[in-house]
């Protein structure tokens, strides 16, 4: 097979044969096709999008381009969850212990932050000692022991995606739905799960800004997932305002464990807990483990009885972290400057909390990367006391800032107030 023919077919809208896509994925994974030819194909595929059938073939070829985690022998159902990414999205950290406490086997590969959307790997890395480099064998053994395991992106799983993704990032070809879908699902297939729950974030603080784009992505994820033999659910969730109260790595870990403790939560955290509940119920029902009513009860019980919290401790310990962080958040990295922000103005209700601005603020404070090689400061960030719909009065505290310096905290306070729309 000749790569020039494969590129020309895409350019001229000649449908690809399955073999052509396998050739392409293998060539990307083993480096036998140079970047300039992969880039040419990617741009042709961006301009002339792949059909559903071609996308399914490419997904499978990318999944087969490296190692796969074989979960045979572990109790079914095998579940994975994916978020398309958003500001303050720490759902995985609270959800996985709930799912495992309810009897599911969960294996998950997570990524680093991308732009203003933080990554689960960066958040969990703020737990002292927590390992994010588990091998496929370690993943399987741990999932067998405690019901859940999470690792960072392994170079061995779906290596074709790694090559494509790096090129898409620098050739303006990221936002192609077939390419996004094959990228997400190939990694899920390589990770071994059969039931995949995808949280498609939609709004100012997400990759998909409009409802229409998010709906289209969700539809494609379901269709291609089915064509690849997976059970995929893809539901939209709002990302116009940050998810939950905390934005910033260690602060988000703290909030994720706090919601597992149950009890009365402040409104922003309550919204986050609702999403965790919704996805957990979905996981239990879609996988066939429980009917909806039973699933609701099981999820609630895992929270009320402390089973989910106990699972979180087991998880942190199993991956080499200090399990005391689950109950004693002051063991997580903390920032030297902590200050509060108060609203000044007429009484009104919060109409908007600009997720993009809050996400960018935390990146600018050092909580995210601007260049690939940047080090993250896990301790910095913002904890919001308000969310859309809440009433605020003049003088009321609306946020707490955790910063490295006083100057940084002062600048952050101004930006937080600008990010709020109240009337
Ligand atoms: N997440 C992925 O894993 N791949 C994409 O292409 C976009 C988001």
CSV table of C-alpha atoms and ligand atoms in Angstrom, one decimal:
chain,number,residue,atom,x,y,z
A,1,UNK,CA,0.0,0.0,0.0
A,2,UNK,CA,1.2,3.5,-0.8
A,3,UNK,CA,0.6,6.4,1.5
A,4,UNK,CA,0.3,8.8,-1.5
A,5,UNK,CA,-2.8,6.9,-2.7
A,6,UNK,CA,-4.3,7.0,0.8
A,7,UNK,CA,-3.8,10.8,1.0
A,8,UNK,CA,-5.1,11.2,-2.6
A,9,UNK,CA,-8.2,9.2,-1.8
A,10,UNK,CA,-9.1,11.4,1.1
A,11,UNK,CA,-8.4,14.5,-0.9
A,12,UNK,CA,-10.6,13.3,-3.8
A,13,UNK,CA,-13.4,11.9,-1.5
A,14,UNK,CA,-12.8,8.4,-2.7
A,15,UNK,CA,-14.1,6.2,0.2
A,16,UNK,CA,-11.3,4.5,2.1
A,17,UNK,CA,-10.9,0.7,2.3
A,18,UNK,CA,-10.6,-0.7,5.8
A,19,UNK,CA,-7.0,-1.8,5.0
A,20,UNK,CA,-6.0,1.8,4.1
A,21,UNK,CA,-7.1,3.0,7.6
A,22,UNK,CA,-5.2,0.1,9.3
A,23,UNK,CA,-2.1,1.0,7.2
A,24,UNK,CA,-2.4,4.6,8.2
A,25,UNK,CA,-2.9,3.9,12.0
A,26,UNK,CA,0.0,1.4,12.1
A,27,UNK,CA,2.2,3.8,10.2
A,28,UNK,CA,1.4,6.6,12.6
A,29,UNK,CA,2.0,4.3,15.6
A,30,UNK,CA,5.4,2.8,14.4
A,31,UNK,CA,6.7,6.0,12.8
A,32,UNK,CA,7.0,4.5,9.3
A,33,UNK,CA,4.8,7.2,7.8
A,34,UNK,CA,6.4,10.6,8.3
A,35,UNK,CA,4.7,13.5,10.0
A,36,UNK,CA,4.3,15.6,6.9
A,37,UNK,CA,2.3,12.8,5.2
A,38,UNK,CA,0.2,12.1,8.3
A,39,UNK,CA,-0.4,15.9,8.5
A,40,UNK,CA,-1.5,16.0,4.8
A,41,UNK,CA,-4.0,13.2,5.4
A,42,UNK,CA,-5.3,14.8,8.6
A,43,UNK,CA,-6.0,18.1,6.8
A,44,UNK,CA,-7.7,16.1,3.9
A,45,UNK,CA,-9.8,14.3,6.5
A,46,UNK,CA,-10.6,17.6,8.2
A,47,UNK,CA,-11.9,19.1,4.9
A,48,UNK,CA,-13.5,15.9,3.7
A,49,UNK,CA,-14.8,14.2,6.9
A,50,UNK,CA,-14.7,10.4,7.3
A,51,UNK,CA,-18.0,8.6,7.0
A,52,UNK,CA,-19.4,6.8,10.0
A,53,UNK,CA,-18.1,3.4,8.7
A,54,UNK,CA,-14.7,4.9,8.0
A,55,UNK,CA,-14.6,6.4,11.5
A,56,UNK,CA,-15.4,3.1,13.1
A,57,UNK,CA,-12.6,1.3,11.1
A,58,UNK,CA,-10.1,4.0,12.0
A,59,UNK,CA,-11.1,3.8,15.7
A,60,UNK,CA,-10.6,0.0,15.7
A,61,UNK,CA,-7.3,0.3,13.8
A,62,UNK,CA,-6.1,3.0,16.3
A,63,UNK,CA,-7.1,0.8,19.3
A,64,UNK,CA,-5.2,-2.1,17.7
A,65,UNK,CA,-2.1,-0.1,17.1
A,66,UNK,CA,-0.6,-0.9,20.5
A,67,UNK,CA,-1.3,-2.9,23.7
A,68,UNK,CA,-4.7,-3.5,25.0
A,69,UNK,CA,-5.7,-4.2,28.6
A,70,UNK,CA,-7.4,-7.5,28.8
A,71,UNK,CA,-9.9,-7.6,31.7
A,72,UNK,CA,-10.8,-11.3,31.2
A,73,UNK,CA,-11.4,-12.9,34.6
A,74,UNK,CA,-12.5,-9.7,36.4
A,75,UNK,CA,-16.1,-9.4,37.5
A,76,UNK,CA,-18.3,-7.7,34.8
A,77,UNK,CA,-19.5,-5.2,34.0
A,78,UNK,CA,-16.3,-3.4,33.0
A,79,UNK,CA,-16.9,0.3,32.9
A,80,UNK,CA,-15.0,3.4,31.9
A,81,UNK,CA,-16.1,7.0,32.0
A,82,UNK,CA,-14.9,9.9,29.9
A,83,UNK,CA,-15.4,13.6,30.0
A,84,UNK,CA,-14.7,15.9,27.0
A,85,UNK,CA,-13.3,18.3,29.6
A,86,UNK,CA,-14.4,21.4,31.5
A,87,UNK,CA,-13.5,23.9,34.1
A,88,UNK,CA,-13.7,22.5,37.6
A,89,UNK,CA,-14.5,19.0,36.3
A,90,UNK,CA,-13.4,16.6,39.0
A,91,UNK,CA,-16.2,14.2,38.4
A,92,UNK,CA,-14.0,11.1,37.9
A,93,UNK,CA,-12.4,11.5,41.3
A,94,UNK,CA,-15.7,11.3,43.1
A,95,UNK,CA,-17.5,9.0,40.7
A,96,UNK,CA,-15.0,6.1,40.5
A,97,UNK,CA,-15.2,5.2,44.2
A,98,UNK,CA,-19.0,5.3,44.0
A,99,UNK,CA,-19.1,3.0,41.1
A,100,UNK,CA,-16.6,0.5,42.6
A,101,UNK,CA,-18.6,0.7,45.9
A,102,UNK,CA,-21.7,-0.3,43.9
A,103,UNK,CA,-19.9,-3.4,42.5
A,104,UNK,CA,-18.7,-2.3,39.1
A,105,UNK,CA,-15.2,-2.9,37.8
A,106,UNK,CA,-13.8,0.5,36.7
A,107,UNK,CA,-10.6,0.9,34.7
A,108,UNK,CA,-9.7,4.3,33.3
A,109,UNK,CA,-7.0,6.1,31.5
A,110,UNK,CA,-7.0,9.8,32.1
A,111,UNK,CA,-5.3,12.8,30.5
A,112,UNK,CA,-3.5,15.9,31.5
A,113,UNK,CA,-5.2,19.3,31.3
A,114,UNK,CA,-5.8,20.8,27.9
A,115,UNK,CA,-6.0,24.6,27.8
A,116,UNK,CA,-8.4,25.9,30.4
A,117,UNK,CA,-9.9,22.5,31.0
A,118,UNK,CA,-8.0,20.8,33.8
A,119,UNK,CA,-7.0,17.1,33.6
A,120,UNK,CA,-7.7,14.4,36.1
A,121,UNK,CA,-4.1,13.3,36.0
A,122,UNK,CA,-2.9,16.7,37.1
A,123,UNK,CA,-5.5,16.8,39.9
A,124,UNK,CA,-4.6,13.3,41.3
A,125,UNK,CA,-0.9,14.2,41.0
A,126,UNK,CA,-1.5,16.6,43.8
A,127,UNK,CA,-2.0,13.7,46.2
A,128,UNK,CA,1.5,12.9,47.7
A,129,UNK,CA,2.8,9.7,46.3
A,130,UNK,CA,-0.2,8.9,44.0
A,131,UNK,CA,1.1,6.9,41.0
A,132,UNK,CA,-0.3,7.6,37.6
A,133,UNK,CA,2.0,5.3,35.6
A,134,UNK,CA,0.4,1.9,36.3
A,135,UNK,CA,1.2,-0.7,33.7
A,136,UNK,CA,-1.6,-2.7,32.0
A,137,UNK,CA,-0.9,-5.7,34.4
A,138,UNK,CA,-0.9,-3.4,37.4
A,139,UNK,CA,-4.2,-1.9,36.3
A,140,UNK,CA,-5.8,-5.3,35.9
A,141,UNK,CA,-4.5,-6.6,39.2
A,142,UNK,CA,-5.6,-3.5,41.2
A,143,UNK,CA,-9.1,-3.5,39.5
A,144,UNK,CA,-9.4,-7.1,40.5
A,145,UNK,CA,-8.5,-6.3,44.1
A,146,UNK,CA,-10.4,-3.2,44.8
A,147,UNK,CA,-12.7,-2.7,41.8
A,148,UNK,CA,-11.0,0.4,40.3
A,149,UNK,CA,-7.8,1.6,38.8
A,150,UNK,CA,-6.8,4.7,37.0
A,151,UNK,CA,-3.7,5.6,35.1
A,152,UNK,CA,-2.3,8.4,33.0
A,153,UNK,CA,-2.0,8.1,29.2
A,154,UNK,CA,0.3,5.1,28.5
A,155,UNK,CA,2.5,5.4,25.5
A,156,UNK,CA,1.7,1.8,24.7
A,157,UNK,CA,-2.1,2.1,24.6
A,158,UNK,CA,-3.5,3.4,21.2
A,159,UNK,CA,-0.1,4.9,20.2
A,160,UNK,CA,-1.6,5.9,16.8
A,161,UNK,CA,-3.8,8.4,18.7
A,162,UNK,CA,-0.8,9.8,20.4
A,163,UNK,CA,0.9,10.5,17.0
A,164,UNK,CA,-2.3,11.9,15.4
A,165,UNK,CA,-3.2,14.0,18.4
A,166,UNK,CA,0.2,15.7,18.6
A,167,UNK,CA,-0.1,16.6,14.9
A,168,UNK,CA,-3.7,17.7,15.1
A,169,UNK,CA,-2.7,20.1,17.9
A,170,UNK,CA,-0.3,21.9,15.6
A,171,UNK,CA,-2.1,21.6,12.2
A,172,UNK,CA,-5.5,23.2,13.0
A,173,UNK,CA,-7.2,19.8,12.7
A,174,UNK,CA,-8.4,19.2,16.2
A,175,UNK,CA,-12.1,20.1,15.8
A,176,UNK,CA,-13.2,17.4,13.4
A,177,UNK,CA,-15.9,15.3,14.8
A,178,UNK,CA,-14.8,12.0,13.2
A,179,UNK,CA,-11.2,12.6,14.4
A,180,UNK,CA,-12.3,13.5,17.9
A,181,UNK,CA,-14.5,10.4,18.1
A,182,UNK,CA,-11.8,8.0,16.9
A,183,UNK,CA,-9.3,9.6,19.3
A,184,UNK,CA,-11.6,9.2,22.3
A,185,UNK,CA,-13.0,5.8,21.6
A,186,UNK,CA,-9.7,4.2,20.4
A,187,UNK,CA,-8.3,4.8,23.9
A,188,UNK,CA,-11.4,3.5,25.6
A,189,UNK,CA,-11.3,0.3,23.5
A,190,UNK,CA,-7.6,-0.2,24.3
A,191,UNK,CA,-8.4,0.3,28.0
A,192,UNK,CA,-10.5,-2.8,28.0
A,193,UNK,CA,-13.9,-1.6,29.2
A,194,UNK,CA,-17.1,-2.5,27.5
A,195,UNK,CA,-19.5,0.1,28.9
A,196,UNK,CA,-18.3,3.6,28.3
A,197,UNK,CA,-20.1,6.7,29.8
A,198,UNK,CA,-19.2,9.9,28.1
A,199,UNK,CA,-20.0,13.2,29.7
A,200,UNK,CA,-20.1,15.7,26.8
A,201,UNK,CA,-19.5,19.1,28.3
A,202,UNK,CA,-21.1,22.0,26.6
A,203,UNK,CA,-20.6,25.8,27.1
A,204,UNK,CA,-18.1,28.6,27.6
A,205,UNK,CA,-15.8,26.5,29.7
A,206,UNK,CA,-15.7,23.5,27.4
A,207,UNK,CA,-14.3,22.2,24.1
A,208,UNK,CA,-17.8,22.2,22.5
A,209,UNK,CA,-19.2,25.7,23.0
A,210,UNK,CA,-22.6,25.3,21.4
A,211,UNK,CA,-25.4,22.9,22.2
A,212,UNK,CA,-25.6,21.9,18.5
A,213,UNK,CA,-22.0,20.9,18.3
A,214,UNK,CA,-22.2,19.0,21.6
A,215,UNK,CA,-25.3,17.2,20.4
A,216,UNK,CA,-23.6,16.2,17.2
A,217,UNK,CA,-20.5,14.9,19.0
A,218,UNK,CA,-22.7,12.9,21.4
A,219,UNK,CA,-24.6,11.4,18.5
A,220,UNK,CA,-21.4,10.4,16.7
A,221,UNK,CA,-19.9,8.9,19.9
A,222,UNK,CA,-23.0,6.7,20.4
A,223,UNK,CA,-23.1,5.6,16.8
A,224,UNK,CA,-19.4,4.8,16.4
A,225,UNK,CA,-19.3,3.2,19.8
A,226,UNK,CA,-22.1,0.8,18.8
A,227,UNK,CA,-20.4,0.1,15.4
A,228,UNK,CA,-17.2,-0.8,17.4
A,229,UNK,CA,-19.1,-3.2,19.7
A,230,UNK,CA,-19.2,-0.9,22.8
A,231,UNK,CA,-22.1,0.2,24.9
A,232,UNK,CA,-21.7,3.9,24.9
A,233,UNK,CA,-23.8,6.6,26.5
A,234,UNK,CA,-23.1,10.2,25.8
A,235,UNK,CA,-25.0,12.8,27.7
A,236,UNK,CA,-24.6,16.6,27.7
A,237,UNK,CA,-23.8,18.6,30.8
A,238,UNK,CA,-23.6,22.3,31.3
A,239,UNK,CA,-20.2,23.9,31.3
A,240,UNK,CA,-21.2,27.6,31.1
A,241,UNK,CA,-20.3,27.9,34.7
A,242,UNK,CA,-17.5,26.0,36.5
A,243,UNK,CA,-18.5,22.6,37.8
A,244,UNK,CA,-18.7,22.6,41.6
A,245,UNK,CA,-17.1,25.1,43.9
A,246,UNK,CA,-13.3,24.5,43.4
A,247,UNK,CA,-11.2,25.2,40.4
A,248,UNK,CA,-7.5,24.2,40.9
A,249,UNK,CA,-5.9,20.9,41.3
A,250,UNK,CA,-5.6,20.1,45.0
A,251,UNK,CA,-8.7,22.2,45.8
A,252,UNK,CA,-10.7,20.0,43.4
A,253,UNK,CA,-9.4,16.8,44.9
A,254,UNK,CA,-10.5,18.1,48.3
A,255,UNK,CA,-14.0,18.9,47.0
A,256,UNK,CA,-14.3,15.5,45.3
A,257,UNK,CA,-13.7,13.7,48.6
A,258,UNK,CA,-15.9,16.2,50.5
A,259,UNK,CA,-19.0,15.4,48.4
A,260,UNK,CA,-18.4,11.7,49.1
A,261,UNK,CA,-18.9,12.5,52.8
A,262,UNK,CA,-22.5,13.4,52.1
A,263,UNK,CA,-24.5,15.9,54.3
A,264,UNK,CA,-25.6,19.4,53.3
A,265,UNK,CA,-23.4,20.9,50.6
A,266,UNK,CA,-23.1,24.5,49.5
A,267,UNK,CA,-25.0,25.1,46.3
A,268,UNK,CA,-22.0,24.9,43.8
A,269,UNK,CA,-20.9,21.5,45.3
A,270,UNK,CA,-24.5,20.3,45.3
A,271,UNK,CA,-24.6,20.8,41.5
A,272,UNK,CA,-21.4,18.7,41.2
A,273,UNK,CA,-22.8,16.0,43.4
A,274,UNK,CA,-25.9,15.8,41.3
A,275,UNK,CA,-23.8,15.1,38.2
A,276,UNK,CA,-21.9,12.4,40.0
A,277,UNK,CA,-25.2,10.8,41.1
A,278,UNK,CA,-26.6,11.0,37.6
A,279,UNK,CA,-23.6,9.4,35.9
A,280,UNK,CA,-23.4,6.7,38.6
A,281,UNK,CA,-27.0,5.7,38.2
A,282,UNK,CA,-26.5,5.7,34.4
A,283,UNK,CA,-23.5,3.4,34.8
A,284,UNK,CA,-25.4,0.9,36.9
A,285,UNK,CA,-28.4,0.8,34.6
A,286,UNK,CA,-26.8,0.9,31.2
A,287,UNK,CA,-24.4,-1.9,32.2
A,288,UNK,CA,-27.4,-4.0,33.3
A,289,UNK,CA,-26.1,-4.3,36.8
A,290,UNK,CA,-29.3,-2.7,38.4
A,291,UNK,CA,-32.7,-1.4,37.5
A,292,UNK,CA,-33.1,2.4,37.8
A,293,UNK,CA,-34.9,2.4,41.2
A,294,UNK,CA,-32.3,0.0,42.7
A,295,UNK,CA,-29.5,2.0,41.2
A,296,UNK,CA,-30.7,5.2,42.9
A,297,UNK,CA,-30.8,3.4,46.2
A,298,UNK,CA,-27.4,1.8,45.7
A,299,UNK,CA,-25.7,5.1,44.9
A,300,UNK,CA,-27.4,6.9,47.8
A,301,UNK,CA,-26.4,4.1,50.2
A,302,UNK,CA,-22.8,4.1,49.0
A,303,UNK,CA,-22.7,7.8,50.0
A,304,UNK,CA,-24.7,7.6,53.2
A,305,UNK,CA,-22.9,4.6,54.7
A,306,UNK,CA,-19.4,5.8,53.9
A,307,UNK,CA,-18.8,2.9,51.5
A,308,UNK,CA,-17.8,5.3,48.7
A,309,UNK,CA,-15.5,7.2,51.0
A,310,UNK,CA,-13.9,4.0,52.2
A,311,UNK,CA,-13.3,3.0,48.6
A,312,UNK,CA,-11.6,6.3,48.0
A,313,UNK,CA,-9.2,5.6,50.8
A,314,UNK,CA,-8.5,2.1,49.4
A,315,UNK,CA,-7.9,3.6,45.9
A,316,UNK,CA,-5.5,6.3,47.1
A,317,UNK,CA,-3.6,3.7,49.1
A,318,UNK,CA,-3.5,1.1,46.3
A,319,UNK,CA,-1.9,3.7,44.0
A,320,UNK,CA,0.8,4.6,46.4
A,321,UNK,CA,-0.8,7.8,47.8
A,322,UNK,CA,-1.4,8.9,51.4
A,323,UNK,CA,-4.9,7.7,52.1
A,324,UNK,CA,-5.2,10.2,55.0
A,325,UNK,CA,-5.8,13.0,52.4
A,326,UNK,CA,-9.3,11.7,52.0
A,327,UNK,CA,-10.2,12.7,55.6
A,328,UNK,CA,-7.5,15.3,56.3
A,329,UNK,CA,-7.4,17.7,53.3
A,330,UNK,CA,-4.7,19.8,54.9
A,331,UNK,CA,-2.3,17.0,53.9
A,332,UNK,CA,-2.8,18.1,50.3
A,333,UNK,CA,-0.5,20.9,49.0
A,334,UNK,CA,-1.8,24.3,50.2
A,335,UNK,CA,-1.1,27.8,48.9
A,336,UNK,CA,0.7,30.4,51.2
A,337,UNK,CA,-1.8,33.2,50.5
A,338,UNK,CA,-5.5,32.6,51.2
A,339,UNK,CA,-7.9,35.5,50.8
A,340,UNK,CA,-11.6,36.1,50.3
A,341,UNK,CA,-13.5,38.0,47.7
A,342,UNK,CA,-16.7,40.0,48.5
A,343,UNK,CA,-19.4,41.2,46.1
A,344,UNK,CA,-20.1,44.9,46.2
A,345,UNK,CA,-23.2,46.1,44.4
A,346,UNK,CA,-27.0,46.0,44.4
A,347,UNK,CA,-28.7,42.8,45.6
A,348,UNK,CA,-29.4,40.6,42.7
A,349,UNK,CA,-29.3,37.0,41.5
A,350,UNK,CA,-26.2,35.5,39.9
A,351,UNK,CA,-26.9,35.3,36.1
A,352,UNK,CA,-23.5,34.0,35.0
A,353,UNK,CA,-20.2,32.8,36.3
A,354,UNK,CA,-17.9,32.9,33.3
A,355,UNK,CA,-16.3,29.4,33.3
A,356,UNK,CA,-13.8,30.3,30.6
A,357,UNK,CA,-12.5,33.3,32.6
A,358,UNK,CA,-12.3,31.4,35.8
A,359,UNK,CA,-10.5,28.5,34.0
A,360,UNK,CA,-8.0,31.0,32.4
A,361,UNK,CA,-7.5,32.7,35.7
A,362,UNK,CA,-6.4,29.4,37.4
A,363,UNK,CA,-4.1,28.6,34.5
A,364,UNK,CA,-2.6,32.1,34.8
A,365,UNK,CA,-2.1,31.6,38.6
A,366,UNK,CA,0.0,28.5,37.7
A,367,UNK,CA,-2.7,25.8,38.1
A,368,UNK,CA,-2.5,24.9,34.4
A,369,UNK,CA,0.0,24.8,31.6
A,370,UNK,CA,0.6,27.4,28.9
A,371,UNK,CA,3.4,25.3,27.3
A,372,UNK,CA,3.6,21.5,27.2
A,373,UNK,CA,6.6,21.5,29.5
A,374,UNK,CA,5.2,23.9,32.2
A,375,UNK,CA,5.2,22.7,35.8
A,376,UNK,CA,1.8,23.0,37.6
A,377,UNK,CA,1.4,24.5,41.0
A,378,UNK,CA,-1.1,22.1,42.5
A,379,UNK,CA,-2.0,24.3,45.5
A,380,UNK,CA,-3.4,27.4,43.7
A,381,UNK,CA,-7.0,28.1,42.6
A,382,UNK,CA,-10.3,29.4,43.4
A,383,UNK,CA,-13.2,28.2,45.5
A,384,UNK,CA,-16.6,29.8,44.6
A,385,UNK,CA,-19.4,30.3,47.1
A,386,UNK,CA,-21.9,31.2,44.4
A,387,UNK,CA,-23.4,29.6,41.3
A,388,UNK,CA,-26.1,30.7,38.8
A,389,UNK,CA,-29.4,31.4,40.4
A,390,UNK,CA,-28.2,32.3,43.9
A,391,UNK,CA,-29.0,35.6,45.4
A,392,UNK,CA,-26.1,37.9,46.5
A,393,UNK,CA,-26.1,41.0,48.7
A,394,UNK,CA,-23.5,43.7,48.9
A,395,UNK,CA,-20.6,42.6,51.2
A,396,UNK,CA,-21.3,38.9,50.8
A,397,UNK,CA,-18.4,36.6,50.3
A,398,UNK,CA,-18.4,35.0,46.8
A,399,UNK,CA,-15.1,33.3,46.6
A,400,UNK,CA,-11.8,32.3,48.3
A,401,UNK,CA,-8.5,32.6,46.5
A,402,UNK,CA,-5.6,30.3,47.1
A,403,UNK,CA,-2.5,32.0,45.6
A,404,UNK,CA,1.3,31.9,45.6
A,405,UNK,CA,1.6,35.6,46.3
A,406,UNK,CA,-0.4,38.5,47.6
A,407,UNK,CA,-0.1,40.3,44.2
A,408,UNK,CA,-1.5,37.2,42.5
A,409,UNK,CA,-4.4,37.1,44.9
A,410,UNK,CA,-5.2,40.8,44.4
A,411,UNK,CA,-5.3,40.4,40.6
A,412,UNK,CA,-7.4,37.2,40.9
A,413,UNK,CA,-10.0,39.0,43.1
A,414,UNK,CA,-10.6,41.6,40.4
A,415,UNK,CA,-11.0,39.0,37.7
A,416,UNK,CA,-13.4,36.9,39.8
A,417,UNK,CA,-15.7,39.9,40.3
A,418,UNK,CA,-15.6,40.6,36.6
A,419,UNK,CA,-16.5,37.0,35.8
A,420,UNK,CA,-19.7,37.3,37.8
A,421,UNK,CA,-22.9,38.8,36.3
A,422,UNK,CA,-25.4,39.8,38.9
A,423,UNK,CA,-28.7,41.6,38.4
B,1,LIG,N1,-10.2,14.2,23.7
B,1,LIG,C1,-9.5,13.3,23.1
B,1,LIG,O1,-9.1,12.3,23.7
B,1,LIG,N2,-9.3,13.4,21.8
B,1,LIG,C2,-9.7,14.5,21.1
B,1,LIG,O2,-9.5,14.5,19.9
B,1,LIG,C3,-10.4,15.5,21.8
B,1,LIG,C4,-10.6,15.3,23.1
